[in-house]
Tab-separated table of C-alpha atoms in Angstrom:
chain	number	residue	atom	x	y	z
A	18	MET	CA	37.123	-10.700	-17.747
A	19	SER	CA	37.809	-13.220	-15.000
A	20	THR	CA	37.406	-16.976	-15.369
A	21	SER	CA	34.549	-17.029	-12.858
A	22	GLU	CA	32.630	-14.394	-14.849
A	23	VAL	CA	33.121	-16.372	-18.054
A	24	LYS	CA	31.832	-19.593	-16.490
A	25	LYS	CA	28.856	-17.768	-15.015
A	26	ASN	CA	27.695	-16.160	-18.269
A	27	GLN	CA	28.587	-18.689	-20.978
A	28	ILE	CA	26.256	-21.643	-21.560
A	29	THR	CA	27.468	-25.195	-22.189
A	30	LEU	CA	26.934	-26.891	-25.542
A	31	GLN	CA	24.570	-29.844	-25.038
A	32	GLY	CA	23.733	-30.669	-28.649
A	33	PRO	CA	21.635	-29.335	-31.531
A	34	GLN	CA	18.969	-27.973	-29.180
A	35	ASN	CA	21.163	-25.126	-27.932
A	36	TYR	CA	23.908	-24.943	-30.585
A	37	LEU	CA	22.708	-21.666	-32.125
A	38	GLU	CA	22.600	-19.876	-28.792
A	39	TRP	CA	25.923	-21.399	-27.727
A	40	ALA	CA	27.667	-20.483	-31.001
A	41	SER	CA	26.442	-16.882	-30.832
A	42	GLU	CA	27.649	-16.418	-27.251
A	43	MET	CA	30.920	-18.244	-27.911
A	44	ARG	CA	31.652	-16.020	-30.913
A	45	SER	CA	31.238	-12.932	-28.739
A	46	LEU	CA	33.415	-14.447	-26.020
A	47	LEU	CA	36.226	-15.274	-28.454
A	48	MET	CA	36.068	-11.709	-29.772
A	49	VAL	CA	36.433	-10.329	-26.260
A	50	PHE	CA	39.605	-12.402	-25.830
A	51	GLY	CA	40.832	-11.395	-29.301
A	52	VAL	CA	41.063	-14.950	-30.667
A	53	TRP	CA	37.897	-15.228	-32.785
A	54	ARG	CA	39.827	-15.380	-36.076
A	55	TYR	CA	41.508	-18.601	-34.935
A	56	ALA	CA	38.087	-20.264	-34.840
A	57	ASN	CA	36.605	-18.523	-37.871
A	58	THR	CA	39.559	-19.179	-40.189
A	59	ASP	CA	42.490	-21.548	-40.385
A	60	VAL	CA	45.271	-19.240	-39.232
A	61	ALA	CA	48.647	-20.460	-40.414
A	62	ALA	CA	51.717	-20.302	-38.227
A	63	PRO	CA	54.221	-17.513	-38.960
A	64	VAL	CA	56.657	-18.434	-41.717
A	65	ALA	CA	60.251	-18.589	-40.595
A	66	PRO	CA	62.547	-16.111	-42.391
A	67	ALA	CA	65.504	-17.326	-44.394
A	68	VAL	CA	68.666	-17.363	-42.333
A	69	ALA	CA	72.119	-18.674	-42.907
A	70	ALA	CA	72.886	-22.202	-41.814
A	71	GLY	CA	73.732	-22.387	-38.155
A	72	THR	CA	72.185	-18.986	-37.465
A	73	ALA	CA	69.457	-18.675	-34.859
A	74	LEU	CA	66.035	-17.435	-35.882
A	75	PRO	CA	65.322	-13.789	-35.096
A	76	ALA	CA	63.790	-13.076	-31.697
A	77	ALA	CA	60.886	-11.247	-33.352
A	78	HIS	CA	59.914	-14.377	-35.270
A	79	LEU	CA	60.117	-16.538	-32.175
A	80	ALA	CA	57.838	-14.058	-30.377
A	81	GLU	CA	55.327	-14.272	-33.256
A	82	VAL	CA	55.321	-18.064	-33.071
A	83	ALA	CA	54.804	-17.983	-29.306
A	84	THR	CA	51.890	-15.536	-29.661
A	85	HIS	CA	50.320	-17.654	-32.388
A	86	GLU	CA	50.494	-20.827	-30.301
A	87	LYS	CA	49.168	-19.030	-27.221
A	88	ASN	CA	46.166	-17.583	-29.072
A	89	ARG	CA	45.423	-20.888	-30.778
A	90	ASP	CA	45.498	-22.793	-27.495
A	91	GLN	CA	43.392	-20.148	-25.756
A	92	CYS	CA	40.778	-20.251	-28.515
A	93	LEU	CA	40.622	-24.035	-28.482
A	94	GLY	CA	40.478	-24.096	-24.689
A	95	LEU	CA	37.546	-21.683	-24.544
A	96	ILE	CA	35.585	-23.647	-27.137
A	97	THR	CA	36.102	-27.048	-25.539
A	98	SER	CA	35.603	-25.789	-21.977
A	99	PHE	CA	31.941	-25.085	-22.656
A	100	MET	CA	30.956	-28.452	-24.114
A	101	SER	CA	29.282	-31.366	-22.423
A	102	GLY	CA	31.689	-34.143	-21.493
A	103	ILE	CA	30.278	-36.442	-24.170
A	104	ILE	CA	30.864	-33.907	-26.965
A	105	ARG	CA	34.327	-32.976	-25.686
A	106	GLN	CA	35.504	-36.577	-25.957
A	107	ASN	CA	35.321	-36.295	-29.756
A	108	TYR	CA	37.907	-33.485	-29.898
A	109	LEU	CA	40.502	-34.394	-27.287
A	110	ASN	CA	43.215	-34.966	-29.904
A	111	GLU	CA	42.381	-31.968	-32.091
A	112	GLY	CA	44.770	-29.004	-31.961
A	113	ASN	CA	43.203	-26.652	-34.504
A	114	PRO	CA	40.299	-24.556	-33.161
A	115	ASN	CA	39.007	-23.862	-36.681
A	116	THR	CA	38.674	-27.592	-37.351
A	117	VAL	CA	36.681	-28.039	-34.129
A	118	TRP	CA	34.464	-25.028	-34.863
A	119	GLU	CA	33.570	-26.245	-38.353
A	120	ALA	CA	32.981	-29.797	-37.114
A	121	LEU	CA	30.519	-28.523	-34.507
A	122	ARG	CA	28.698	-26.439	-37.110
A	123	THR	CA	28.370	-29.473	-39.378
A	124	ALA	CA	27.240	-31.780	-36.566
A	125	TYR	CA	24.769	-29.495	-34.811
A	126	GLY	CA	24.172	-26.465	-37.017
A	127	THR	CA	22.514	-28.257	-39.931
A	128	PRO	CA	20.269	-31.013	-38.516
A	129	GLY	CA	17.979	-33.187	-40.592
A	130	ALA	CA	14.254	-33.724	-40.252
A	131	ALA	CA	14.805	-36.436	-37.631
A	132	GLY	CA	16.770	-34.086	-35.381
A	133	ILE	CA	14.141	-31.360	-35.696
A	134	PHE	CA	11.399	-33.830	-34.809
A	135	VAL	CA	13.303	-34.953	-31.704
A	136	GLU	CA	13.417	-31.374	-30.414
A	137	PHE	CA	9.760	-30.776	-31.283
A	138	LYS	CA	8.745	-33.916	-29.423
A	139	LYS	CA	10.821	-32.849	-26.425
A	140	ILE	CA	9.092	-29.497	-26.145
A	141	VAL	CA	5.519	-30.791	-26.456
A	142	ARG	CA	6.218	-33.368	-23.734
A	143	MET	CA	7.888	-30.937	-21.363
A	144	GLN	CA	6.247	-30.540	-17.943
A	145	ILE	CA	6.785	-27.980	-15.198
A	146	LYS	CA	6.560	-29.425	-11.699
A	147	LYS	CA	4.487	-27.659	-9.056
A	148	ASN	CA	7.409	-26.681	-6.806
A	149	GLU	CA	9.839	-26.032	-9.673
A	150	ASP	CA	10.928	-22.546	-10.683
A	151	PRO	CA	9.307	-22.186	-14.130
A	152	ALA	CA	11.919	-19.693	-15.367
A	153	THR	CA	14.377	-22.490	-16.167
A	154	ARG	CA	11.845	-24.464	-18.200
A	155	VAL	CA	10.550	-21.364	-19.972
A	156	ASN	CA	14.089	-20.434	-21.036
A	157	GLU	CA	14.672	-23.985	-22.250
A	158	MET	CA	11.441	-23.830	-24.245
A	159	GLN	CA	12.403	-20.518	-25.809
A	160	SER	CA	15.784	-21.939	-26.801
A	161	ILE	CA	14.104	-24.867	-28.563
A	162	PHE	CA	11.571	-22.550	-30.253
A	163	ASN	CA	14.478	-20.500	-31.627
A	164	TYR	CA	16.253	-23.650	-32.767
A	165	LEU	CA	13.165	-24.917	-34.607
A	166	ALA	CA	12.618	-21.529	-36.251
A	167	ALA	CA	16.234	-21.353	-37.406
A	168	ASN	CA	15.805	-24.742	-39.079
A	169	GLY	CA	12.604	-23.987	-40.962
A	170	LEU	CA	9.926	-24.872	-38.396
A	171	THR	CA	8.484	-21.602	-37.110
A	172	LEU	CA	5.634	-22.124	-34.667
A	173	PRO	CA	3.108	-19.277	-34.401
A	174	ASN	CA	2.950	-17.379	-31.147
A	175	SER	CA	-0.415	-18.941	-30.332
A	176	ALA	CA	1.047	-22.458	-30.619
A	177	GLN	CA	4.053	-21.517	-28.480
A	178	ALA	CA	1.805	-20.064	-25.781
A	179	MET	CA	-0.454	-23.134	-25.731
A	180	ILE	CA	2.548	-25.456	-25.470
A	181	LEU	CA	3.737	-23.464	-22.465
A	182	LEU	CA	0.300	-23.507	-20.826
A	183	SER	CA	-0.017	-27.256	-21.376
A	184	ALA	CA	3.279	-27.739	-19.526
A	185	LEU	CA	2.004	-26.013	-16.371
A	186	PRO	CA	1.125	-28.131	-13.308
A	187	ALA	CA	-2.414	-29.462	-12.973
A	188	GLU	CA	-2.962	-27.108	-10.025
A	189	TRP	CA	-2.551	-24.161	-12.411
A	190	GLU	CA	-5.339	-25.125	-14.822
A	191	GLY	CA	-7.449	-22.212	-13.605
A	192	PHE	CA	-4.573	-19.842	-14.368
A	193	ALA	CA	-4.264	-21.221	-17.912
A	194	SER	CA	-8.016	-21.024	-18.485
A	195	THR	CA	-8.067	-17.407	-17.344
A	196	ILE	CA	-5.380	-16.435	-19.847
A	197	LEU	CA	-7.095	-18.211	-22.749
A	198	ALA	CA	-10.511	-16.819	-21.839
A	199	THR	CA	-9.278	-13.242	-22.132
A	200	LEU	CA	-8.189	-13.641	-25.766
A	201	PRO	CA	-10.268	-14.484	-28.844
A	202	VAL	CA	-9.295	-17.622	-30.726
A	203	THR	CA	-8.707	-15.709	-33.956
A	204	LEU	CA	-6.050	-13.498	-32.407
A	205	PRO	CA	-2.488	-14.748	-31.901
A	206	VAL	CA	-1.737	-15.421	-28.269
A	207	PRO	CA	1.449	-13.647	-27.125
A	208	ALA	CA	4.568	-15.770	-27.181
A	209	PRO	CA	5.458	-17.392	-23.847
A	210	ALA	CA	7.498	-15.270	-21.523
A	211	GLY	CA	8.962	-15.979	-18.120
A	212	HIS	CA	7.586	-12.786	-16.563
A	213	SER	CA	3.991	-13.873	-17.298
A	214	VAL	CA	4.367	-17.104	-15.350
A	215	MET	CA	6.639	-16.015	-12.514
A	216	PRO	CA	4.009	-13.918	-10.644
A	217	ARG	CA	1.728	-16.941	-10.465
A	218	PHE	CA	4.627	-19.117	-9.280
A	219	LYS	CA	5.468	-16.667	-6.486
A	220	GLU	CA	1.802	-16.457	-5.464
A	221	GLU	CA	1.520	-20.250	-5.400
A	222	LYS	CA	4.664	-20.546	-3.300
A	223	LYS	CA	3.371	-17.907	-0.869
A	224	GLU	CA	0.055	-19.755	-0.464
A	225	ASN	CA	1.851	-23.024	0.224
A	226	ASN	CA	4.040	-21.396	2.850
A	227	ALA	CA	0.973	-19.919	4.569
A	228	PHE	CA	-0.242	-23.395	5.487
A	229	THR	CA	3.111	-24.515	6.744
A	230	GLY	CA	3.328	-24.164	10.524
A	231	PRO	CA	6.551	-23.644	12.423
A	232	SER	CA	8.694	-26.721	12.440
A	233	LYS	CA	9.116	-28.497	15.726
A	234	VAL	CA	12.694	-29.172	14.808
A	235	ASN	CA	13.480	-25.467	15.048
A	236	LYS	CA	12.044	-25.102	18.562
A	237	PRO	CA	14.630	-25.009	21.367
A	238	ARG	CA	14.976	-27.980	23.681
A	239	CYS	CA	15.497	-27.658	27.418
A	240	LYS	CA	18.684	-29.377	28.522
A	241	THR	CA	17.172	-30.090	31.952
A	242	CYS	CA	13.851	-31.738	31.070
A	243	ASN	CA	14.087	-31.957	27.263
A	244	GLY	CA	10.928	-29.850	26.998
A	245	ARG	CA	10.045	-27.583	24.093
A	246	HIS	CA	11.441	-24.445	25.678
A	247	SER	CA	14.884	-22.995	26.218
A	248	THR	CA	16.951	-24.034	29.213
A	249	LYS	CA	16.828	-20.516	30.704
A	250	ASP	CA	13.001	-20.676	30.766
A	251	HIS	CA	12.960	-23.971	32.664
A	252	ILE	CA	10.864	-24.055	35.878
A	253	ASP	CA	11.514	-26.806	38.409
A	254	GLY	CA	8.458	-28.948	39.063
A	255	TYR	CA	6.658	-27.687	35.965
A	256	LYS	CA	4.673	-30.363	34.164
A	257	ARG	CA	3.480	-30.130	30.604
A	258	PRO	CA	-0.317	-29.642	30.361
A	259	ASN	CA	-0.746	-32.616	28.077
A	260	ALA	CA	1.695	-34.869	29.844
A	261	PRO	CA	0.127	-38.025	31.301
A	262	GLN	CA	-0.177	-37.831	35.080
A	263	ALA	CA	0.528	-40.823	37.265
A	264	GLY	CA	-2.577	-41.582	39.406
A	265	PRO	CA	-2.829	-43.525	42.680
A	266	SER	CA	-2.069	-47.189	42.379
A	267	GLN	CA	-5.135	-49.428	42.231
A	268	PRO	CA	-5.291	-52.795	44.100
A	269	LYS	CA	-5.059	-55.793	41.874
A	270	LYS	CA	-8.231	-57.790	41.326
A	271	PRO	CA	-8.195	-61.362	42.630
A	272	PHE	CA	-7.477	-63.988	40.049
A	273	THR	CA	-10.581	-65.975	38.977
A	274	LYS	CA	-10.749	-69.072	36.905
A	275	GLY	CA	-13.571	-71.433	35.994
A	276	LYS	CA	-16.809	-71.545	37.975
A	277	GLY	CA	-17.143	-69.635	41.187
A	278	LYS	CA	-14.894	-66.907	42.408
A	279	LYS	CA	-11.608	-67.762	43.943
A	280	ASP	CA	-8.896	-65.605	45.229
A	281	TYR	CA	-5.363	-65.949	43.967
A	282	LYS	CA	-4.732	-68.716	46.554
A	283	GLY	CA	-7.449	-70.863	45.028
A	284	LYS	CA	-9.880	-70.556	47.950
A	285	GLY	CA	-13.502	-69.963	47.070
A	286	LYS	CA	-15.224	-66.861	48.365
A	287	GLN	CA	-18.254	-67.344	50.609
């Protein structure tokens, strides 16, 4: 597995809200690289065999030590690479991946009531903007729902669906009302899913694009007259239909001031 594939598929640890998902994916990743046991247990370094004084250690032992250090560093590097910068700062001087793994589980895997309430408050206040792809927000919601359930707060499917519908833009109120009107109150509403919202998002985006005319910026400009046509289509003497036309010059009216009419030389007209 290449580094780019790992970075593309593995999520970054942000805190208690996505720890469970992060830990599950990280465990699988460490197994793929064959270093999971260095995070799961405190693997001791190979014990040096007894040798006579002044005798070099066997090459096989040195190879075991090198492999141990390589696997330990690789395990620690994978774990810390997928943390937010703030979390990573707490483990810069730690060299044992098992110590880091257990510290993360203690910090984010067993939150108190205050931490659970913070995540619950975040999800009920979440809003999806009109021009935003809802898939990202829906996935974030689902991650928080899973986190709450894993810590003893399981919301029924009907509550999860209503929280999702309340996060939709105001322009989608008709869409939310249609969904709720098709289901009786006594029946559990299906849990929120990205595929149920995405068709409406694509339809909304298509409708918005239908009212958007071609941009004037994209139209070619003539290098000869700077008109809104290409240079090869330029016609000498052509005037734009809406362009203001210069009419014949009109004679200036004589200057008048005060009583009577006087020309600009101050002489009264008879």
